[in-house]
Amino acid sequence: MPIQGGSSTGTSKPRHAEIAGGGFAGLATAVALRQRGWTVRVHEKASELRAFGAGIYLWHNGLRVLESIGALDEVLYGSVRPPIYETRLHNQTVSKELLPGMGWRVMTRQTLHGAILAAARREGVDILVDSEVVSADPAGSITLANGQTLPADLVVGADGVASNVRDSIGFAQDRRTSRDGITRLLVPRLKQQLGPGEWDNVIDFWNFEPRVLRILYSPCNEDELYLALMAPYEDPEGSRVPIKLELWTRIFPQLTPVLEAAAGISGRYDRYQTTVVERWARGNVALVGDAAHAMCPALAQGAGCAMVNGLRLAMTLEKHPVVAEALKVWEAEMRPLTDRCQERSANYAATRGMSKGNQFTPTILETARYDPLEGRLVG
Ligand code: FAD
Ligand code: 5PR
């Protein structure tokens, strides 16, 4: 008989989860648990529920999670599937990838966050803002900044790369920062001003001479364009925000209209971060998303993996009623796939290898091809 929210002690009281973090990981996990009979409370330390950052890519794996939690239609409506992923080196096209059979979409982070939040509200997830989780206890509780301690059958640390849940428990971890980083901005499409060109494509403009600068040009919808401006951390001009317009237009003159728009936005430069944690779970506490496996963005899989792992966590808890046992099964099942993705992303970032083009091989796309509902690879 399937376990429909009955607690492991055999009473009919629904099992309860306390989740730290109202980002993509926390909210997606919350909906997946709620759909399986749990009561769920999400704590977000910020005073507003919103996504930080500009645009985001999702692939088959993440889109299947959205389908499962009831957020896909809204995302499809507000996003695009660019016809081609083009890579240019010194403005010469090195590849045009069509990615046949592969589901992928580009959208603003607000579109994605709004759709998952709407699903959470529909499902009756309890969401508190201005609620900071300071620590967690593997026996099953969290403590808030206001001093309150709340018991739970399951605690989820989805509180991002600087996770308090993780650090309060003391998981051994390796945290690294890369030599490159990114300034992310949303600007108007300005297709007319850009002039003739295939401006509905994603275009990854790489430049190594006279200096290392890269622009990942990603349309999110008819009106909004996501610009990711990459520069080494040690380049004070390339990493400056607001951007140094004259530097960027000199190397990428074809993007002048959108760079002018970008120069009017304050923006933020972030170095890539990687976190490897010895374990994803201890007792009744599970780490989901960047708290567990922050990764370089090269393969655009951080949020996809986060949501997949959150959904699979809820699915595993359905099959294994003892929470601490379920968490072990879940980690053993999901970790290798996530680790491989993190390694491949780190490798592409370290070698800047995406500049060679034809980057989306079936192996590289392994995580993107994972179907969380079927538990196997597609395509
Ligand atoms: P976060 O998004 O960091 O959310 C954590 C939430 O928890 C926040 O709302 C925060 O305010 C809250 N919080 C933090 N601490 C506490 C606390 N103590 N108590 C309560 N709340 C707390 N991924 C993709 O899938 N596709 C992409 O295209 C992509 N592009 C990227 C580009 C760049 C440049 C970078 C850096 C990352 C990219 N990623 C991408 C990765 C993706 O952004 C992250 O993996 C994803 O946002 C992780 O979600 P999360 O919910 O785990 O963490
Ligand atoms: N892909 C995406 C992205 O946002 C980044 C990278 C790759 C979608 C960074 O912004 O390689 O840095 C990358």
Coordinates of C-alpha atoms in Angstrom, one line a residue, residues 81-317:
R81 CA 13.5 27.6 -27.1
P82 CA 16.1 29.4 -29.2
P83 CA 16.4 27.8 -32.7
I84 CA 20.2 27.4 -32.5
Y85 CA 23.0 27.5 -29.9
E86 CA 25.8 29.3 -31.8
T87 CA 29.4 29.5 -30.6
R88 CA 31.7 32.2 -32.0
L89 CA 35.4 32.6 -31.4
H90 CA 36.8 36.1 -32.3
N91 CA 33.5 36.6 -34.1
Q92 CA 33.9 33.6 -36.3
T93 CA 31.2 30.9 -36.0
V94 CA 32.8 27.7 -34.8
S95 CA 29.5 25.7 -34.3
K96 CA 25.8 26.0 -34.6
E97 CA 24.1 23.3 -32.4
L98 CA 20.5 22.5 -33.0
L99 CA 20.2 20.0 -30.1
P100 CA 17.6 17.8 -31.9
G101 CA 15.3 16.0 -29.5
M102 CA 16.6 17.8 -26.5
G103 CA 14.2 19.9 -24.5
W104 CA 15.7 23.2 -23.4
R105 CA 14.3 26.7 -22.7
V106 CA 15.7 30.1 -21.7
M107 CA 13.7 32.4 -19.4
T108 CA 14.1 35.1 -16.9
R109 CA 14.7 34.0 -13.3
Q110 CA 11.6 35.9 -12.3
T111 CA 9.5 33.8 -14.7
L112 CA 10.8 30.6 -13.3
H113 CA 10.6 31.6 -9.7
G114 CA 7.1 33.1 -10.1
A115 CA 5.8 29.8 -11.7
I116 CA 7.2 27.6 -8.9
L117 CA 5.9 30.0 -6.2
A118 CA 2.4 30.0 -7.8
A119 CA 2.5 26.2 -7.7
A120 CA 3.6 26.3 -4.0
R121 CA 0.7 28.6 -3.1
R122 CA -1.8 26.5 -5.0
E123 CA -0.6 23.4 -3.1
G124 CA -0.9 25.1 0.3
V125 CA 2.8 25.3 1.2
D126 CA 3.2 27.6 4.2
I127 CA 5.8 30.3 3.3
L128 CA 7.3 32.7 5.8
V129 CA 9.5 35.6 4.8
D130 CA 11.9 37.4 7.1
S131 CA 12.5 34.0 8.6
E132 CA 16.2 33.1 8.8
V133 CA 17.1 29.5 9.8
V134 CA 20.3 29.6 11.9
S135 CA 20.8 25.9 12.5
A136 CA 19.4 22.5 12.2
D137 CA 19.6 19.3 14.3
P138 CA 19.8 15.9 12.6
A139 CA 17.4 14.6 15.2
G140 CA 14.7 16.7 13.4
S141 CA 14.4 20.4 14.1
I142 CA 15.5 23.8 13.0
T143 CA 16.2 27.0 15.0
L144 CA 15.3 30.4 13.7
A145 CA 17.1 33.7 14.2
N146 CA 14.3 34.8 16.5
G147 CA 15.2 31.9 18.8
Q148 CA 12.3 29.6 18.0
T149 CA 13.0 25.9 17.6
L150 CA 10.6 24.0 15.3
P151 CA 10.4 20.2 15.2
A152 CA 10.0 18.3 11.9
D153 CA 10.1 14.8 10.5
L154 CA 12.3 16.1 7.7
V155 CA 14.5 19.2 7.5
V156 CA 15.6 20.4 4.1
G157 CA 18.6 22.8 3.8
A158 CA 17.9 24.6 0.6
D159 CA 19.5 27.8 1.8
G160 CA 22.0 28.2 -1.0
V161 CA 25.8 28.2 -1.4
A162 CA 26.3 29.8 2.1
S163 CA 23.9 27.3 3.8
N164 CA 23.5 27.7 7.6
V165 CA 21.8 24.3 7.8
R166 CA 24.9 22.7 6.3
D167 CA 27.4 24.7 8.3
S168 CA 25.6 24.3 11.6
I169 CA 25.7 20.5 11.2
G170 CA 29.4 20.6 10.3
F171 CA 29.5 18.6 7.1
A172 CA 33.1 18.4 5.9
Q173 CA 33.3 20.4 2.7
D174 CA 35.5 21.7 0.0
R175 CA 34.7 25.1 -1.4
R176 CA 36.4 26.6 -4.4
T177 CA 36.2 29.7 -6.5
S178 CA 37.2 29.8 -10.2
R179 CA 39.4 32.3 -11.9
D180 CA 36.5 33.6 -14.0
G181 CA 33.2 35.2 -13.1
I182 CA 30.2 36.8 -14.6
T183 CA 28.2 40.0 -14.6
R184 CA 24.6 39.0 -15.3
L185 CA 22.1 41.5 -16.7
L186 CA 18.6 41.7 -18.2
V187 CA 18.3 44.2 -21.0
P188 CA 15.6 44.9 -23.7
R189 CA 16.0 42.8 -26.9
L190 CA 16.5 45.9 -29.2
K191 CA 16.4 43.6 -32.3
Q192 CA 15.8 46.6 -34.6
Q193 CA 18.8 48.5 -33.3
L194 CA 21.0 45.3 -33.5
G195 CA 20.3 45.3 -37.3
P196 CA 20.4 42.2 -39.5
G197 CA 21.4 39.0 -37.8
E198 CA 20.1 35.8 -36.3
W199 CA 19.2 37.5 -33.0
D200 CA 16.8 34.8 -31.8
N201 CA 19.7 32.4 -31.4
V202 CA 21.8 31.9 -28.3
I203 CA 25.2 33.2 -29.3
D204 CA 28.2 32.5 -27.1
F205 CA 30.8 35.1 -28.1
W206 CA 34.3 34.1 -26.9
N207 CA 37.3 36.3 -27.1
F208 CA 40.8 35.6 -26.0
E209 CA 42.9 38.2 -27.7
P210 CA 43.8 40.9 -26.7
R211 CA 42.1 39.8 -23.5
V212 CA 39.7 37.2 -22.2
L213 CA 36.2 38.4 -22.3
R214 CA 33.1 36.5 -23.3
I215 CA 29.4 37.4 -23.8
L216 CA 26.7 34.8 -23.6
Y217 CA 23.8 36.3 -25.5
S218 CA 20.5 34.6 -24.5
P219 CA 17.0 35.8 -25.6
C220 CA 14.5 35.0 -22.8
N221 CA 11.3 36.1 -24.5
E222 CA 10.2 38.7 -27.1
D223 CA 11.2 41.6 -24.9
E224 CA 14.0 40.5 -22.6
L225 CA 17.6 39.5 -23.3
Y226 CA 19.9 37.9 -20.8
L227 CA 23.5 39.0 -21.1
A228 CA 26.2 37.1 -19.2
L229 CA 29.5 39.0 -19.4
M230 CA 32.4 36.8 -18.4
A231 CA 35.8 38.2 -17.3
P232 CA 38.7 36.8 -15.2
Y233 CA 38.5 37.9 -11.6
E234 CA 41.9 39.4 -11.9
D235 CA 40.8 41.8 -14.6
P236 CA 39.6 44.8 -12.7
E237 CA 38.2 46.5 -15.8
G238 CA 36.4 43.4 -17.2
S239 CA 34.9 42.6 -13.8
R240 CA 33.8 46.2 -13.1
V241 CA 30.2 47.0 -12.5
P242 CA 28.4 48.9 -13.9
I243 CA 30.3 47.6 -16.9
K244 CA 33.0 49.6 -18.6
L245 CA 31.1 50.3 -21.8
E246 CA 34.0 51.3 -24.0
L247 CA 35.9 48.1 -23.1
W248 CA 33.0 45.8 -24.1
T249 CA 32.0 47.6 -27.2
R250 CA 35.5 47.7 -28.5
I251 CA 35.7 43.9 -28.5
F252 CA 32.0 43.2 -29.3
P253 CA 31.0 46.2 -31.5
Q254 CA 28.0 44.2 -33.0
L255 CA 26.4 44.2 -29.5
T256 CA 26.7 48.0 -28.9
P257 CA 23.0 48.8 -28.5
V258 CA 22.4 46.1 -25.8
L259 CA 25.7 46.9 -24.1
E260 CA 24.7 50.5 -23.9
A261 CA 21.5 49.4 -22.2
A262 CA 23.6 47.1 -19.9
A263 CA 25.9 50.0 -18.9
G264 CA 22.9 51.8 -17.4
I265 CA 22.3 48.9 -14.9
S266 CA 24.3 48.6 -11.7
G267 CA 24.7 44.8 -11.9
R268 CA 26.9 42.5 -9.8
Y269 CA 30.0 40.4 -10.7
D270 CA 30.1 36.9 -9.2
R271 CA 32.9 34.4 -9.3
Y272 CA 32.0 30.9 -10.0
Q273 CA 31.7 28.8 -6.9
T274 CA 31.9 25.0 -6.4
T275 CA 31.0 23.2 -3.2
V276 CA 31.6 19.6 -2.6
V277 CA 30.1 18.3 0.7
E278 CA 31.2 14.9 2.2
R279 CA 27.5 13.9 2.6
W280 CA 24.1 15.4 1.5
A281 CA 22.2 14.1 4.5
R282 CA 22.6 13.4 8.2
G283 CA 19.8 12.0 10.3
N284 CA 16.6 13.7 9.3
V285 CA 18.3 16.6 7.5
A286 CA 18.9 16.7 3.7
L287 CA 20.7 19.3 1.7
V288 CA 19.2 20.2 -1.6
G289 CA 20.5 22.5 -4.3
D290 CA 23.5 24.9 -4.0
A291 CA 23.8 24.1 -0.3
A292 CA 24.9 20.6 -1.4
H293 CA 26.5 21.0 -4.8
A294 CA 27.1 24.6 -6.0
M295 CA 28.6 24.2 -9.5
C296 CA 30.2 26.3 -12.3
P297 CA 27.4 27.4 -14.6
A298 CA 29.0 26.1 -17.8
L299 CA 26.4 23.3 -18.3
A300 CA 23.5 25.5 -16.9
Q301 CA 22.5 22.7 -14.6
G302 CA 22.7 24.1 -11.0
A303 CA 19.0 24.8 -10.7
G304 CA 18.0 21.8 -12.8
C305 CA 20.0 19.4 -10.5
A306 CA 18.6 21.2 -7.5
M307 CA 14.9 20.7 -8.6
V308 CA 15.5 17.1 -9.8
N309 CA 17.1 16.2 -6.5
G310 CA 14.2 17.8 -4.6
L311 CA 11.6 15.9 -6.5
R312 CA 13.5 12.6 -6.2
L313 CA 13.8 13.2 -2.5
A314 CA 10.0 13.4 -2.2
M315 CA 9.6 10.4 -4.4
T316 CA 12.1 8.3 -2.4
L317 CA 10.4 9.3 0.9

